[in-house]
Structures are given as structure tokens and as C-alpha cells.
Amino acid sequence: DVKVTQSSRYLVKRTGEKVFLECVQDMDHENMFWYRQDPGLGLRLIYFSYDVKMKEKGDIPEGYSVSREKKERFSLILESASTNQTSMYLCASSRAGGQFGIQYFGAGTRLSVL
Amino acid sequence: AQSVTQPDIHITVSEGASLELRCNYSYGATPYLFWYVQSPGQGLQLLLKYFSGDTLVQGIKGFEAEFKRSQSSFNLRKPSVHWSDAAEYFCAVGNNAGNMLTFGGGTRLMVKP
């Protein structure tokens, strides 16, 4: 089974702090994704990476950056956390080609910014 | 741009009753369609997918969905709901490049005993 692991289930940070959310997948997937989940809005894509050191902006990249130094690891960075970034963050991975579009998700990190 | 609408934010059904969750999509080409389920405190799990062929697709946990091109719909159904089906359900459409999903806002299902 594919396993996508997010390093923290819950995080509490203060406004202005730099925040790192880590995600690791164990299936050698090329694609990795960071989503933000808010009630009534579903999942919105923040950033997407299709290879090491490669990234593309999603629908809501403002206030976020990402890093992918190794194929299995994809980090989301909040340079200066703000209260409107309080949310659930979900990481996902998928294989490029074949099994089109099937994304496998981590359990999520619930971030509170005070 | 592609989009997905799930008109029902909350649905409550009695255990043993049938279920239909609605999903409407907007996409210029043949869509790739998905239903995911999120149990409380969990990530999303794929229930079923439609890529092509038979418009009625079967998934896990006894769910099925029917693709209707004329109505731009991909509704999820289950003939008899179990209490363990209480969760949030997301419909999604994939792009032609095969690398991006657009999700609907989700439908939260509650099951009454």
C-alpha cells in the first residue's frame, strides 16, 4: 500500500513564525501536492511538484513556498504565518502517467496560527 | 477552467436507507472523474474513478457512480447505508495532462441509527 506520511497531526504556531510542514511518500511517486482544506471550500491546491527541485503554483500559492530536494519528500513552508493560514493541510502523491490522476493522501496536519 | 459543484453540503440518512450524493462538473473535454471519502481525522481515500468505457462504475465499500455526459454529472450511490459510511465525500475532476485534480466543496454525510 502507498503510504504518505505527514510529520505532524496538529501544530500550534504564533503569528509571524516560520512554519515547516513535512511530507514523505514511500512509493517512488513522481508527483507530490500540497492542498489546503477549509469547510465548504473543499481542497484547494497550493503547490505541485512533478520532479525533484521542480514546482508549479496551484490555485492559492500566496504566502506559501515549497521545497523538494529528494523525490520522496515535499515540504510546505509558511515564511511568516498569519491567522488566515489556520487550516487543515493535506499532502498527496501520484505516479506520473498510468493510473491517471489517482492521488494518495496523508492524514493531514491541522495548523492553528494564534 | 474546470470546476466541480457538490450542491449538498450536508446530508442525513437513516441506516439502511439508500444514498445519492450529487456532483456536477465543468470541463471542456472528456473528463476523468473521481470520488474520494474522508473519515474523521483521516486523509482522503479513493472510492472509485471513471476514465472511459462503461458509464456505471463500481467502487469500494459497495459504492457506485454513474457518469452522465448530457447532464455533466457523476453522482455517487449506495443502496443501503451503514453507520460507518458517515464521512465527508469529495468529487473531483482531473485534467488532460493527468497531473491535477479539481475538487468540489464536499458533502458531509451523517447516518441516523
Tab-separated table of C-alpha atoms in Angstrom:
chain	number	residue	atom	x	y	z
A	1	ASP	CA	0.000	0.000	0.000
A	2	VAL	CA	1.054	3.537	-0.715
A	3	LYS	CA	1.944	5.443	2.374
A	4	VAL	CA	2.021	9.208	2.599
A	5	THR	CA	3.186	10.427	5.973
A	6	GLN	CA	2.830	13.948	7.293
A	7	SER	CA	5.163	14.716	10.145
A	8	SER	CA	2.631	16.363	12.462
A	9	ARG	CA	-1.105	15.853	13.008
A	10	TYR	CA	-1.517	19.081	14.969
A	11	LEU	CA	0.563	22.239	15.123
A	12	VAL	CA	0.066	25.468	17.017
A	13	LYS	CA	2.185	28.432	15.942
A	14	ARG	CA	2.282	32.141	16.572
A	15	THR	CA	1.760	34.893	14.026
A	16	GLY	CA	4.979	35.709	12.230
A	17	GLU	CA	6.662	32.365	12.888
A	18	LYS	CA	8.226	30.380	10.056
A	19	VAL	CA	6.437	27.048	9.762
A	20	PHE	CA	7.551	23.862	8.039
A	21	LEU	CA	5.137	21.077	7.136
A	22	GLU	CA	6.818	17.879	6.032
A	23	CYS	CA	5.504	15.085	3.835
A	24	VAL	CA	7.141	11.790	2.875
A	25	GLN	CA	5.869	9.142	0.450
A	26	ASP	CA	7.248	5.637	0.088
A	27	MET	CA	6.067	4.649	-3.396
A	28	ASP	CA	8.614	6.428	-5.591
A	29	HIS	CA	5.890	8.715	-6.973
A	30	GLU	CA	6.981	11.499	-9.271
A	31	ASN	CA	4.193	13.939	-8.365
A	32	MET	CA	3.564	15.470	-4.979
A	33	PHE	CA	0.967	18.014	-3.916
A	34	TRP	CA	0.059	20.322	-1.055
A	35	TYR	CA	-3.594	21.198	-0.518
A	36	ARG	CA	-5.398	23.357	1.948
A	37	GLN	CA	-8.804	22.136	3.192
A	38	ASP	CA	-11.390	24.553	4.584
A	39	PRO	CA	-15.071	23.857	5.348
A	40	GLY	CA	-17.295	24.336	2.323
A	41	LEU	CA	-14.343	25.053	0.043
A	42	GLY	CA	-13.119	21.514	-0.433
A	43	LEU	CA	-9.446	21.070	-1.228
A	44	ARG	CA	-7.533	23.864	-2.898
A	45	LEU	CA	-4.149	23.241	-4.454
A	46	ILE	CA	-1.296	25.304	-3.044
A	47	TYR	CA	1.697	23.861	-4.910
A	48	PHE	CA	2.514	20.864	-7.024
A	49	SER	CA	5.882	19.230	-7.765
A	50	TYR	CA	6.484	16.825	-10.668
A	51	ASP	CA	10.156	16.144	-10.011
A	52	VAL	CA	12.967	16.941	-7.636
A	53	LYS	CA	13.520	20.691	-7.428
A	54	MET	CA	10.571	21.299	-9.791
A	55	LYS	CA	7.398	23.015	-8.687
A	56	GLU	CA	4.332	24.719	-10.041
A	57	LYS	CA	1.943	27.100	-8.359
A	58	GLY	CA	-1.540	25.931	-7.680
A	59	ASP	CA	-4.655	27.980	-7.069
A	60	ILE	CA	-3.618	29.638	-3.802
A	61	PRO	CA	0.201	29.902	-3.568
A	62	GLU	CA	0.326	33.317	-1.895
A	63	GLY	CA	2.040	33.201	1.474
A	64	TYR	CA	3.483	29.722	0.872
A	65	SER	CA	6.606	28.211	-0.631
A	66	VAL	CA	7.716	24.615	-1.140
A	67	SER	CA	10.885	22.578	-1.303
A	68	ARG	CA	11.588	19.235	-2.921
A	69	GLU	CA	15.207	18.219	-2.517
A	70	LYS	CA	14.548	14.475	-2.582
A	71	LYS	CA	11.975	12.542	-4.574
A	72	GLU	CA	10.213	11.160	-1.517
A	73	ARG	CA	9.976	14.394	0.464
A	74	PHE	CA	7.943	17.546	-0.162
A	75	SER	CA	7.907	20.415	2.302
A	76	LEU	CA	5.455	23.283	2.627
A	77	ILE	CA	6.815	26.474	4.142
A	78	LEU	CA	4.900	29.356	5.628
A	79	GLU	CA	7.508	32.124	5.690
A	80	SER	CA	5.582	34.280	8.156
A	81	ALA	CA	2.488	32.555	9.468
A	82	SER	CA	-0.725	34.545	9.678
A	83	THR	CA	-4.042	33.759	11.340
A	84	ASN	CA	-5.746	33.303	7.970
A	85	GLN	CA	-3.460	30.339	7.347
A	86	THR	CA	-5.150	28.408	10.135
A	87	SER	CA	-6.420	25.359	8.281
A	88	MET	CA	-6.051	21.657	7.554
A	89	TYR	CA	-3.163	20.896	5.201
A	90	LEU	CA	-3.113	17.714	3.153
A	91	CYS	CA	-0.221	16.245	1.234
A	92	ALA	CA	-0.711	13.834	-1.662
A	93	SER	CA	1.380	11.933	-4.176
A	94	SER	CA	0.706	10.278	-7.517
A	95	ARG	CA	2.511	8.407	-10.240
A	96	ALA	CA	3.241	10.216	-13.491
A	97	GLY	CA	1.403	8.547	-16.402
A	98	GLY	CA	-0.625	5.338	-15.950
A	99	GLN	CA	-3.116	5.168	-13.076
A	100	PHE	CA	-4.040	8.620	-14.233
A	101	GLY	CA	-4.626	11.194	-11.592
A	102	ILE	CA	-5.031	8.821	-8.682
A	103	GLN	CA	-3.644	10.699	-5.738
A	104	TYR	CA	-2.821	9.151	-2.382
A	105	PHE	CA	-3.245	11.322	0.677
A	106	GLY	CA	-1.654	11.725	4.045
A	107	ALA	CA	-3.744	12.062	7.202
A	108	GLY	CA	-3.361	15.838	7.266
A	109	THR	CA	-1.845	18.465	9.539
A	110	ARG	CA	-4.216	20.746	11.386
A	111	LEU	CA	-2.421	24.061	11.817
A	112	SER	CA	-3.582	26.764	14.199
A	113	VAL	CA	-1.914	30.175	13.997
A	114	LEU	CA	-2.554	32.332	17.050
B	1	ALA	CA	-11.203	26.176	-16.400
B	2	GLN	CA	-12.513	23.021	-14.850
B	3	SER	CA	-14.779	23.120	-11.812
B	4	VAL	CA	-16.816	20.784	-9.638
B	5	THR	CA	-20.010	21.531	-7.737
B	6	GLN	CA	-21.432	19.432	-4.956
B	7	PRO	CA	-24.803	21.045	-4.276
B	8	ASP	CA	-25.432	19.376	-0.928
B	9	ILE	CA	-23.197	20.489	1.927
B	10	HIS	CA	-24.831	18.176	4.472
B	11	ILE	CA	-26.978	15.083	4.045
B	12	THR	CA	-28.529	12.927	6.770
B	13	VAL	CA	-29.891	9.468	6.025
B	14	SER	CA	-31.106	6.616	8.179
B	15	GLU	CA	-29.039	3.476	8.427
B	16	GLY	CA	-30.199	1.016	5.791
B	17	ALA	CA	-31.608	3.725	3.523
B	18	SER	CA	-30.321	4.380	0.045
B	19	LEU	CA	-27.951	7.245	-0.677
B	20	GLU	CA	-27.228	9.508	-3.621
B	21	LEU	CA	-24.642	12.292	-3.496
B	22	ARG	CA	-24.686	14.749	-6.339
B	23	CYS	CA	-21.739	16.010	-8.338
B	24	ASN	CA	-21.735	18.309	-11.356
B	25	TYR	CA	-18.602	19.173	-13.250
B	26	SER	CA	-17.494	21.645	-15.867
B	27	TYR	CA	-14.771	20.536	-18.251
B	28	GLY	CA	-14.191	21.086	-21.951
B	29	ALA	CA	-13.101	17.581	-22.885
B	30	THR	CA	-13.837	14.045	-21.769
B	31	PRO	CA	-13.456	14.225	-18.020
B	32	TYR	CA	-11.598	11.967	-15.672
B	33	LEU	CA	-13.802	11.770	-12.582
B	34	PHE	CA	-13.191	10.606	-9.036
B	35	TRP	CA	-14.955	10.203	-5.720
B	36	TYR	CA	-12.917	10.301	-2.525
B	37	VAL	CA	-14.050	9.766	1.072
B	38	GLN	CA	-12.573	11.340	4.185
B	39	SER	CA	-13.374	9.712	7.501
B	40	PRO	CA	-12.993	11.864	10.617
B	41	GLY	CA	-9.342	12.610	11.340
B	42	GLN	CA	-8.154	10.849	8.207
B	43	GLY	CA	-6.830	11.715	4.802
B	44	LEU	CA	-8.771	11.094	1.607
B	45	GLN	CA	-9.306	7.591	0.278
B	46	LEU	CA	-10.258	6.847	-3.326
B	47	LEU	CA	-13.728	5.282	-3.621
B	48	LEU	CA	-13.941	4.976	-7.394
B	49	LYS	CA	-12.904	6.540	-10.678
B	50	TYR	CA	-14.191	6.989	-14.220
B	51	PHE	CA	-11.766	7.256	-17.110
B	52	SER	CA	-13.732	5.866	-20.072
B	53	GLY	CA	-15.978	2.992	-21.122
B	54	ASP	CA	-18.910	1.799	-19.048
B	55	THR	CA	-20.609	4.823	-17.526
B	56	LEU	CA	-21.578	2.931	-14.364
B	57	VAL	CA	-18.512	2.326	-12.244
B	58	GLN	CA	-18.194	0.241	-9.134
B	59	GLY	CA	-16.023	1.188	-6.216
B	60	ILE	CA	-15.038	0.019	-2.795
B	61	LYS	CA	-17.383	-0.320	0.197
B	62	GLY	CA	-20.408	-1.004	-2.035
B	63	PHE	CA	-20.448	2.408	-3.718
B	64	GLU	CA	-21.131	3.047	-7.388
B	65	ALA	CA	-21.315	6.145	-9.565
B	66	GLU	CA	-22.834	6.915	-12.925
B	67	PHE	CA	-21.306	9.273	-15.480
B	68	LYS	CA	-23.937	11.197	-17.444
B	69	ARG	CA	-22.328	13.353	-20.078
B	70	SER	CA	-25.596	15.062	-21.084
B	71	GLN	CA	-26.084	16.264	-17.511
B	72	SER	CA	-22.397	16.830	-16.686
B	73	SER	CA	-22.956	14.732	-13.611
B	74	PHE	CA	-21.192	11.964	-11.736
B	75	ASN	CA	-23.470	11.054	-8.831
B	76	LEU	CA	-22.425	8.625	-6.139
B	77	ARG	CA	-24.868	5.991	-4.905
B	78	LYS	CA	-25.151	3.246	-2.342
B	79	PRO	CA	-28.228	1.039	-1.944
B	80	SER	CA	-28.008	0.617	1.825
B	81	VAL	CA	-26.020	2.929	4.059
B	82	HIS	CA	-24.111	1.690	7.109
B	83	TRP	CA	-23.254	3.796	10.151
B	84	SER	CA	-19.571	3.518	9.199
B	85	ASP	CA	-20.293	5.439	5.975
B	86	ALA	CA	-20.598	8.687	7.947
B	87	ALA	CA	-17.827	10.823	6.490
B	88	GLU	CA	-17.159	13.652	4.067
B	89	TYR	CA	-17.286	12.859	0.371
B	90	PHE	CA	-15.445	14.730	-2.346
B	91	CYS	CA	-15.979	14.632	-6.085
B	92	ALA	CA	-13.033	15.619	-8.303
B	93	VAL	CA	-12.239	16.087	-11.986
B	94	GLY	CA	-8.794	15.520	-13.483
B	95	ASN	CA	-7.140	17.491	-16.263
B	96	ASN	CA	-5.967	16.093	-19.600
B	97	ALA	CA	-2.327	16.233	-18.604
B	98	GLY	CA	-3.062	13.679	-15.947
B	99	ASN	CA	-1.475	15.557	-13.115
B	100	MET	CA	-4.049	17.836	-11.493
B	101	LEU	CA	-7.341	17.354	-9.706
B	102	THR	CA	-10.010	19.950	-9.021
B	103	PHE	CA	-12.201	19.126	-6.039
B	104	GLY	CA	-15.749	20.040	-5.161
B	105	GLY	CA	-16.599	21.575	-1.818
B	106	GLY	CA	-17.545	18.236	-0.277
B	107	THR	CA	-20.711	16.694	1.152
B	108	ARG	CA	-20.811	15.683	4.791
B	109	LEU	CA	-22.894	12.549	5.346
B	110	MET	CA	-24.482	11.783	8.697
B	111	VAL	CA	-26.145	8.421	9.346
B	112	LYS	CA	-29.011	8.124	11.830
B	113	PRO	CA	-29.434	4.874	13.754
